[in-house]
Amino acid sequence: MKGKFITFEGGEGSGKSSALAYISNRLKEEGIPFVLTREPGGTKISEEIRDIILDKANTEMDPMTEALLYAAARRQHLVQLVYPKLNEGINVISDRFLDSSLAYQGGARGLGIQKIYDLNLYATDGFLPDLTLLFDLDPETGLKRISANENREVNRLDLEKLNFHKTVRKNFLKLAQKFPKRIKIIDASLTPEQVREEAFKAIIDVLK
Ligand code: TYD
């Protein structure tokens, strides 16, 4: 395929979203063709699946059902949006992709990384990103950043979430060790300016 596929991964408060916005502006300035998309979502069908997965009322959802829905949304997103763009020579940047499934469903939900990896490779016909940026941050710092922004106290639910996110982080780091060529760790504890510059440099290296 002529375009490159780049994915962004990381936890809450890691600066992933603001880095995405910055990089999108810089790439426009450089005249590099790209589209920005996200998972779960990116196409009408995948956004509909997203609504089901993220609906807070769906408390009965079984973890494997969740993993299958993420994989289904991913497949549709690839076939309908990512592959056609890459074939046209347009680079695609996705806010989250399969590593989220590995870290959240495989690791934190306990379904097993290998099982979720196999499921996802089945869904993607083995297709993987050219580059994955992992915005790595201690979840405690991430949570503090978020509550500072929202001007609120850290509550009991946040603390429960904290343990979950610690497991997610540990699993993302395990993945970065397992796939050192594909996954680049961005130290998200640095200043927002440093974080987005690091990320931009890594992307330009792959696109130029
Ligand atoms: P979103 O609001 O887009 O999160 P963020 O801003 O943190 O990227 O919600 C996506 C949520 O879905 C997020 O909590 C991570 C989770 N997720 C998985 O558990 N597995 C997956 O495969 C993907 C793509 C996302």
PDB file of C-alpha atoms and ligand atoms in Angstrom:
ATOM      1  CA  MET A   1       0.000   0.000   0.000  1.00  0.00           C
ATOM      2  CA  LYS A   2       1.226   3.469  -0.863  1.00  0.00           C
ATOM      3  CA  GLY A   3       0.238   5.350   2.305  1.00  0.00           C
ATOM      4  CA  LYS A   4       1.484   4.706   5.820  1.00  0.00           C
ATOM      5  CA  PHE A   5      -0.701   3.646   8.734  1.00  0.00           C
ATOM      6  CA  ILE A   6       0.142   5.239  12.090  1.00  0.00           C
ATOM      7  CA  THR A   7      -1.679   4.592  15.351  1.00  0.00           C
ATOM      8  CA  PHE A   8      -1.781   6.449  18.677  1.00  0.00           C
ATOM      9  CA  GLU A   9      -2.181   4.568  21.931  1.00  0.00           C
ATOM     10  CA  GLY A  10      -2.152   5.502  25.597  1.00  0.00           C
ATOM     11  CA  GLY A  11      -4.217   6.109  28.676  1.00  0.00           C
ATOM     12  CA  GLU A  12      -6.282   8.956  30.069  1.00  0.00           C
ATOM     13  CA  GLY A  13      -4.567  12.300  30.577  1.00  0.00           C
ATOM     14  CA  SER A  14      -1.541  11.210  28.530  1.00  0.00           C
ATOM     15  CA  GLY A  15      -1.768  14.131  26.123  1.00  0.00           C
ATOM     16  CA  LYS A  16      -2.632  11.813  23.211  1.00  0.00           C
ATOM     17  CA  SER A  17      -5.507  13.989  22.011  1.00  0.00           C
ATOM     18  CA  SER A  18      -3.648  17.298  22.139  1.00  0.00           C
ATOM     19  CA  ALA A  19      -0.652  15.719  20.376  1.00  0.00           C
ATOM     20  CA  LEU A  20      -3.022  14.504  17.662  1.00  0.00           C
ATOM     21  CA  ALA A  21      -4.402  18.000  17.144  1.00  0.00           C
ATOM     22  CA  TYR A  22      -0.905  19.498  16.981  1.00  0.00           C
ATOM     23  CA  ILE A  23       0.416  16.872  14.579  1.00  0.00           C
ATOM     24  CA  SER A  24      -2.568  17.291  12.338  1.00  0.00           C
ATOM     25  CA  ASN A  25      -1.798  21.034  12.022  1.00  0.00           C
ATOM     26  CA  ARG A  26       1.900  20.437  11.382  1.00  0.00           C
ATOM     27  CA  LEU A  27       1.234  17.836   8.682  1.00  0.00           C
ATOM     28  CA  LYS A  28      -1.158  20.238   6.961  1.00  0.00           C
ATOM     29  CA  GLU A  29       1.565  22.926   7.005  1.00  0.00           C
ATOM     30  CA  GLU A  30       4.019  20.447   5.490  1.00  0.00           C
ATOM     31  CA  GLY A  31       1.488  19.530   2.789  1.00  0.00           C
ATOM     32  CA  ILE A  32       1.617  15.830   3.668  1.00  0.00           C
ATOM     33  CA  PRO A  33      -1.630  14.047   2.700  1.00  0.00           C
ATOM     34  CA  PHE A  34      -3.309  12.276   5.611  1.00  0.00           C
ATOM     35  CA  VAL A  35      -6.624  11.532   7.244  1.00  0.00           C
ATOM     36  CA  LEU A  36      -7.301  11.390  10.936  1.00  0.00           C
ATOM     37  CA  THR A  37      -9.624   8.728  12.253  1.00  0.00           C
ATOM     38  CA  ARG A  38     -10.406   6.871  15.469  1.00  0.00           C
ATOM     39  CA  GLU A  39     -11.320   3.541  16.960  1.00  0.00           C
ATOM     40  CA  PRO A  40     -13.753   2.285  17.816  1.00  0.00           C
ATOM     41  CA  GLY A  41     -15.382   4.231  14.996  1.00  0.00           C
ATOM     42  CA  GLY A  42     -14.247   6.020  11.872  1.00  0.00           C
ATOM     43  CA  THR A  43     -17.111   4.853   9.626  1.00  0.00           C
ATOM     44  CA  LYS A  44     -20.888   4.888  10.078  1.00  0.00           C
ATOM     45  CA  ILE A  45     -21.135   1.186  10.877  1.00  0.00           C
ATOM     46  CA  SER A  46     -18.135   1.261  13.222  1.00  0.00           C
ATOM     47  CA  GLU A  47     -19.476   4.357  15.003  1.00  0.00           C
ATOM     48  CA  GLU A  48     -22.747   2.489  15.532  1.00  0.00           C
ATOM     49  CA  ILE A  49     -20.804  -0.409  17.050  1.00  0.00           C
ATOM     50  CA  ARG A  50     -18.928   2.150  19.184  1.00  0.00           C
ATOM     51  CA  ASP A  51     -22.225   3.428  20.585  1.00  0.00           C
ATOM     52  CA  ILE A  52     -23.149  -0.100  21.676  1.00  0.00           C
ATOM     53  CA  ILE A  53     -19.750  -0.763  23.262  1.00  0.00           C
ATOM     54  CA  LEU A  54     -19.477   2.541  25.128  1.00  0.00           C
ATOM     55  CA  ASP A  55     -23.167   2.783  26.159  1.00  0.00           C
ATOM     56  CA  LYS A  56     -23.079   3.034  29.974  1.00  0.00           C
ATOM     57  CA  ALA A  57     -26.458   1.236  30.127  1.00  0.00           C
ATOM     58  CA  ASN A  58     -24.890  -1.928  28.658  1.00  0.00           C
ATOM     59  CA  THR A  59     -23.671  -3.206  32.027  1.00  0.00           C
ATOM     60  CA  GLU A  60     -24.442  -6.810  31.047  1.00  0.00           C
ATOM     61  CA  MET A  61     -21.878  -6.897  28.266  1.00  0.00           C
ATOM     62  CA  ASP A  62     -19.679  -9.974  28.444  1.00  0.00           C
ATOM     63  CA  PRO A  63     -15.920  -9.231  28.058  1.00  0.00           C
ATOM     64  CA  MET A  64     -15.556 -11.516  25.040  1.00  0.00           C
ATOM     65  CA  THR A  65     -18.583  -9.907  23.380  1.00  0.00           C
ATOM     66  CA  GLU A  66     -16.851  -6.574  23.963  1.00  0.00           C
ATOM     67  CA  ALA A  67     -13.614  -7.864  22.405  1.00  0.00           C
ATOM     68  CA  LEU A  68     -15.516  -9.217  19.372  1.00  0.00           C
ATOM     69  CA  LEU A  69     -17.348  -5.922  18.888  1.00  0.00           C
ATOM     70  CA  TYR A  70     -14.080  -3.966  18.964  1.00  0.00           C
ATOM     71  CA  ALA A  71     -12.644  -6.400  16.414  1.00  0.00           C
ATOM     72  CA  ALA A  72     -15.762  -6.124  14.231  1.00  0.00           C
ATOM     73  CA  ALA A  73     -15.651  -2.311  14.319  1.00  0.00           C
ATOM     74  CA  ARG A  74     -11.945  -2.523  13.453  1.00  0.00           C
ATOM     75  CA  ARG A  75     -12.498  -4.770  10.440  1.00  0.00           C
ATOM     76  CA  GLN A  76     -15.178  -2.503   8.989  1.00  0.00           C
ATOM     77  CA  HIS A  77     -13.014   0.571   9.608  1.00  0.00           C
ATOM     78  CA  LEU A  78     -10.080  -1.026   7.772  1.00  0.00           C
ATOM     79  CA  VAL A  79     -12.057  -2.252   4.790  1.00  0.00           C
ATOM     80  CA  GLN A  80     -14.182   0.848   4.339  1.00  0.00           C
ATOM     81  CA  LEU A  81     -11.734   3.629   5.197  1.00  0.00           C
ATOM     82  CA  VAL A  82      -8.127   2.689   6.018  1.00  0.00           C
ATOM     83  CA  TYR A  83      -7.274   0.407   3.060  1.00  0.00           C
ATOM     84  CA  PRO A  84      -8.853   2.644   0.385  1.00  0.00           C
ATOM     85  CA  LYS A  85      -7.002   5.716   1.696  1.00  0.00           C
ATOM     86  CA  LEU A  86      -3.673   3.881   1.933  1.00  0.00           C
ATOM     87  CA  ASN A  87      -4.153   2.593  -1.610  1.00  0.00           C
ATOM     88  CA  GLU A  88      -4.682   6.158  -2.826  1.00  0.00           C
ATOM     89  CA  GLY A  89      -1.376   7.130  -1.191  1.00  0.00           C
ATOM     90  CA  ILE A  90      -3.020   8.982   1.675  1.00  0.00           C
ATOM     91  CA  ASN A  91      -1.518   8.339   5.111  1.00  0.00           C
ATOM     92  CA  VAL A  92      -3.911   7.325   7.863  1.00  0.00           C
ATOM     93  CA  ILE A  93      -3.518   8.258  11.525  1.00  0.00           C
ATOM     94  CA  SER A  94      -5.822   6.462  13.922  1.00  0.00           C
ATOM     95  CA  ASP A  95      -6.550   7.431  17.510  1.00  0.00           C
ATOM     96  CA  ARG A  96      -6.281   3.879  18.951  1.00  0.00           C
ATOM     97  CA  PHE A  97      -6.126   0.544  17.123  1.00  0.00           C
ATOM     98  CA  LEU A  98      -5.474  -3.109  17.927  1.00  0.00           C
ATOM     99  CA  ASP A  99      -2.991  -2.525  20.765  1.00  0.00           C
ATOM    100  CA  SER A 100      -5.880  -1.047  22.784  1.00  0.00           C
ATOM    101  CA  SER A 101      -7.696  -4.358  22.432  1.00  0.00           C
ATOM    102  CA  LEU A 102      -4.569  -6.223  23.529  1.00  0.00           C
ATOM    103  CA  ALA A 103      -3.990  -3.995  26.588  1.00  0.00           C
ATOM    104  CA  TYR A 104      -7.636  -3.479  27.659  1.00  0.00           C
ATOM    105  CA  GLN A 105      -9.460  -6.674  26.658  1.00  0.00           C
ATOM    106  CA  GLY A 106      -6.455  -9.028  26.588  1.00  0.00           C
ATOM    107  CA  GLY A 107      -4.643  -7.623  29.628  1.00  0.00           C
ATOM    108  CA  ALA A 108      -6.898  -5.611  31.920  1.00  0.00           C
ATOM    109  CA  ARG A 109     -10.071  -7.646  31.301  1.00  0.00           C
ATOM    110  CA  GLY A 110      -8.031 -10.823  31.583  1.00  0.00           C
ATOM    111  CA  LEU A 111      -8.957 -12.482  28.277  1.00  0.00           C
ATOM    112  CA  GLY A 112      -5.297 -13.091  27.450  1.00  0.00           C
ATOM    113  CA  ILE A 113      -3.098 -11.091  25.104  1.00  0.00           C
ATOM    114  CA  GLN A 114      -2.368 -14.002  22.758  1.00  0.00           C
ATOM    115  CA  LYS A 115      -6.049 -14.892  22.371  1.00  0.00           C
ATOM    116  CA  ILE A 116      -6.994 -11.283  21.590  1.00  0.00           C
ATOM    117  CA  TYR A 117      -4.016 -10.936  19.255  1.00  0.00           C
ATOM    118  CA  ASP A 118      -5.141 -14.018  17.311  1.00  0.00           C
ATOM    119  CA  LEU A 119      -8.715 -12.726  17.183  1.00  0.00           C
ATOM    120  CA  ASN A 120      -7.537  -9.368  15.871  1.00  0.00           C
ATOM    121  CA  LEU A 121      -5.149 -10.762  13.287  1.00  0.00           C
ATOM    122  CA  TYR A 122      -8.101 -12.800  12.017  1.00  0.00           C
ATOM    123  CA  ALA A 123     -10.146  -9.588  11.820  1.00  0.00           C
ATOM    124  CA  THR A 124      -7.380  -7.621  10.064  1.00  0.00           C
ATOM    125  CA  ASP A 125      -5.995 -10.443   7.860  1.00  0.00           C
ATOM    126  CA  GLY A 126      -2.693  -9.919   9.659  1.00  0.00           C
ATOM    127  CA  PHE A 127      -2.491  -6.222   8.839  1.00  0.00           C
ATOM    128  CA  LEU A 128      -0.516  -4.113  11.356  1.00  0.00           C
ATOM    129  CA  PRO A 129       0.438  -0.402  11.591  1.00  0.00           C
ATOM    130  CA  ASP A 130       3.726   0.929  10.176  1.00  0.00           C
ATOM    131  CA  LEU A 131       4.217   2.862  13.405  1.00  0.00           C
ATOM    132  CA  THR A 132       2.477   2.967  16.773  1.00  0.00           C
ATOM    133  CA  LEU A 133       3.108   5.767  19.250  1.00  0.00           C
ATOM    134  CA  LEU A 134       2.525   4.782  22.842  1.00  0.00           C
ATOM    135  CA  PHE A 135       1.909   7.825  25.062  1.00  0.00           C
ATOM    136  CA  ASP A 136       3.157   6.376  28.306  1.00  0.00           C
ATOM    137  CA  LEU A 137       2.217   7.964  31.609  1.00  0.00           C
ATOM    138  CA  ASP A 138       1.724   6.852  35.197  1.00  0.00           C
ATOM    139  CA  PRO A 139      -2.116   6.740  35.486  1.00  0.00           C
ATOM    140  CA  GLU A 140      -1.974   8.602  38.794  1.00  0.00           C
ATOM    141  CA  THR A 141      -0.423  11.595  37.032  1.00  0.00           C
ATOM    142  CA  GLY A 142      -2.939  11.221  34.193  1.00  0.00           C
ATOM    143  CA  LEU A 143      -5.844  11.214  36.618  1.00  0.00           C
ATOM    144  CA  LYS A 144      -4.511  14.281  38.426  1.00  0.00           C
ATOM    145  CA  ARG A 145      -4.190  16.119  35.119  1.00  0.00           C
ATOM    146  CA  ILE A 146      -7.780  15.281  34.203  1.00  0.00           C
ATOM    147  CA  SER A 147      -9.226  16.319  37.552  1.00  0.00           C
ATOM    148  CA  ALA A 148      -7.189  19.536  37.472  1.00  0.00           C
ATOM    149  CA  ASN A 149      -8.691  20.307  34.060  1.00  0.00           C
ATOM    150  CA  GLU A 150     -12.194  19.470  35.167  1.00  0.00           C
ATOM    151  CA  ASN A 151     -11.689  21.243  38.468  1.00  0.00           C
ATOM    152  CA  ARG A 152     -12.967  18.375  40.592  1.00  0.00           C
ATOM    153  CA  GLU A 153     -11.826  16.103  43.418  1.00  0.00           C
ATOM    154  CA  VAL A 154     -10.622  12.542  42.747  1.00  0.00           C
ATOM    155  CA  ASN A 155     -13.492  10.217  43.797  1.00  0.00           C
ATOM    156  CA  ARG A 156     -13.874   6.516  44.694  1.00  0.00           C
ATOM    157  CA  LEU A 157     -14.734   5.530  41.147  1.00  0.00           C
ATOM    158  CA  ASP A 158     -11.631   7.278  39.888  1.00  0.00           C
ATOM    159  CA  LEU A 159      -9.541   5.229  42.317  1.00  0.00           C
ATOM    160  CA  GLU A 160     -11.119   1.972  41.158  1.00  0.00           C
ATOM    161  CA  LYS A 161     -10.379   3.049  37.657  1.00  0.00           C
ATOM    162  CA  LEU A 162      -6.823   3.792  38.723  1.00  0.00           C
ATOM    163  CA  ASN A 163      -5.987   0.120  39.327  1.00  0.00           C
ATOM    164  CA  PHE A 164      -7.551  -0.832  36.023  1.00  0.00           C
ATOM    165  CA  HIS A 165      -5.486   1.800  34.223  1.00  0.00           C
ATOM    166  CA  LYS A 166      -2.320   0.678  35.970  1.00  0.00           C
ATOM    167  CA  THR A 167      -2.900  -2.789  34.515  1.00  0.00           C
ATOM    168  CA  VAL A 168      -3.597  -1.267  31.105  1.00  0.00           C
ATOM    169  CA  ARG A 169      -0.330   0.660  31.273  1.00  0.00           C
ATOM    170  CA  LYS A 170       1.662  -2.415  32.319  1.00  0.00           C
ATOM    171  CA  ASN A 171       0.238  -4.304  29.357  1.00  0.00           C
ATOM    172  CA  PHE A 172       0.952  -1.518  26.869  1.00  0.00           C
ATOM    173  CA  LEU A 173       4.571  -1.502  28.071  1.00  0.00           C
ATOM    174  CA  LYS A 174       4.728  -5.287  27.673  1.00  0.00           C
ATOM    175  CA  LEU A 175       3.534  -4.861  24.087  1.00  0.00           C
ATOM    176  CA  ALA A 176       6.177  -2.204  23.408  1.00  0.00           C
ATOM    177  CA  GLN A 177       8.786  -4.725  24.567  1.00  0.00           C
ATOM    178  CA  LYS A 178       7.304  -7.429  22.392  1.00  0.00           C
ATOM    179  CA  PHE A 179       7.132  -5.227  19.264  1.00  0.00           C
ATOM    180  CA  PRO A 180      10.080  -2.821  19.635  1.00  0.00           C
ATOM    181  CA  LYS A 181      10.266  -2.047  15.915  1.00  0.00           C
ATOM    182  CA  ARG A 182       6.624  -1.089  15.526  1.00  0.00           C
ATOM    183  CA  ILE A 183       5.834   0.561  18.872  1.00  0.00           C
ATOM    184  CA  LYS A 184       7.643   3.719  19.940  1.00  0.00           C
ATOM    185  CA  ILE A 185       7.219   4.850  23.533  1.00  0.00           C
ATOM    186  CA  ILE A 186       6.641   8.573  24.015  1.00  0.00           C
ATOM    187  CA  ASP A 187       7.409   9.711  27.560  1.00  0.00           C
ATOM    188  CA  ALA A 188       4.187  11.578  28.313  1.00  0.00           C
ATOM    189  CA  SER A 189       5.447  12.874  31.668  1.00  0.00           C
ATOM    190  CA  LEU A 190       7.412  15.559  29.805  1.00  0.00           C
ATOM    191  CA  THR A 191       5.858  18.957  29.054  1.00  0.00           C
ATOM    192  CA  PRO A 192       3.030  18.958  26.470  1.00  0.00           C
ATOM    193  CA  GLU A 193       5.356  20.794  24.053  1.00  0.00           C
ATOM    194  CA  GLN A 194       8.074  18.149  24.411  1.00  0.00           C
ATOM    195  CA  VAL A 195       5.574  15.324  24.095  1.00  0.00           C
ATOM    196  CA  ARG A 196       4.056  16.579  20.854  1.00  0.00           C
ATOM    197  CA  GLU A 197       7.491  17.422  19.338  1.00  0.00           C
ATOM    198  CA  GLU A 198       8.736  13.879  20.098  1.00  0.00           C
ATOM    199  CA  ALA A 199       5.612  12.449  18.527  1.00  0.00           C
ATOM    200  CA  PHE A 200       5.873  14.692  15.461  1.00  0.00           C
ATOM    201  CA  LYS A 201       9.531  13.731  14.898  1.00  0.00           C
ATOM    202  CA  ALA A 202       8.724  10.019  15.042  1.00  0.00           C
ATOM    203  CA  ILE A 203       5.928  10.475  12.497  1.00  0.00           C
ATOM    204  CA  ILE A 204       7.948  12.577  10.092  1.00  0.00           C
ATOM    205  CA  ASP A 205      10.687   9.908  10.152  1.00  0.00           C
ATOM    206  CA  VAL A 206       8.193   7.367   8.848  1.00  0.00           C
ATOM    207  CA  LEU A 207       6.413   9.665   6.364  1.00  0.00           C
ATOM    208  CA  LYS A 208       9.451  11.229   4.684  1.00  0.00           C
TER     209      LYS A 208
HETATM  210  P1  TYD B   1     -12.550   7.212  23.986  1.00  0.00           P
HETATM  211  O1  TYD B   1     -13.485   8.149  24.659  1.00  0.00           O
HETATM  212  O2  TYD B   1     -12.328   7.367  22.525  1.00  0.00           O
HETATM  213  O3  TYD B   1     -11.192   7.161  24.810  1.00  0.00           O
HETATM  214  P2  TYD B   1      -9.819   7.961  24.743  1.00  0.00           P
HETATM  215  O4  TYD B   1     -10.123   9.409  24.637  1.00  0.00           O
HETATM  216  O5  TYD B   1      -9.177   7.570  26.034  1.00  0.00           O
HETATM  217  O6  TYD B   1      -9.071   7.416  23.547  1.00  0.00           O
HETATM  218  O7  TYD B   1     -13.089   5.752  24.288  1.00  0.00           O
HETATM  219  C1  TYD B   1     -12.495   4.634  23.812  1.00  0.00           C
HETATM  220  C2  TYD B   1     -12.400   3.638  24.944  1.00  0.00           C
HETATM  221  O8  TYD B   1     -12.367   2.324  24.418  1.00  0.00           O
HETATM  222  C3  TYD B   1     -11.135   3.791  25.771  1.00  0.00           C
HETATM  223  O9  TYD B   1     -11.439   3.665  27.142  1.00  0.00           O
HETATM  224  C4  TYD B   1     -10.285   2.612  25.363  1.00  0.00           C
HETATM  225  C5  TYD B   1     -11.289   1.592  24.936  1.00  0.00           C
HETATM  226  N1  TYD B   1     -10.844   0.636  23.906  1.00  0.00           N
HETATM  227  C6  TYD B   1     -10.727  -0.717  24.229  1.00  0.00           C
HETATM  228  O10 TYD B   1     -10.952  -1.109  25.377  1.00  0.00           O
HETATM  229  N2  TYD B   1     -10.362  -1.592  23.253  1.00  0.00           N
HETATM  230  C7  TYD B   1     -10.124  -1.214  21.964  1.00  0.00           C
HETATM  231  O11 TYD B   1      -9.801  -2.040  21.092  1.00  0.00           O
HETATM  232  C8  TYD B   1     -10.240   0.194  21.649  1.00  0.00           C
HETATM  233  C9  TYD B   1      -9.978   0.677  20.257  1.00  0.00           C
HETATM  234  C10 TYD B   1     -10.607   1.082  22.643  1.00  0.00           C
END
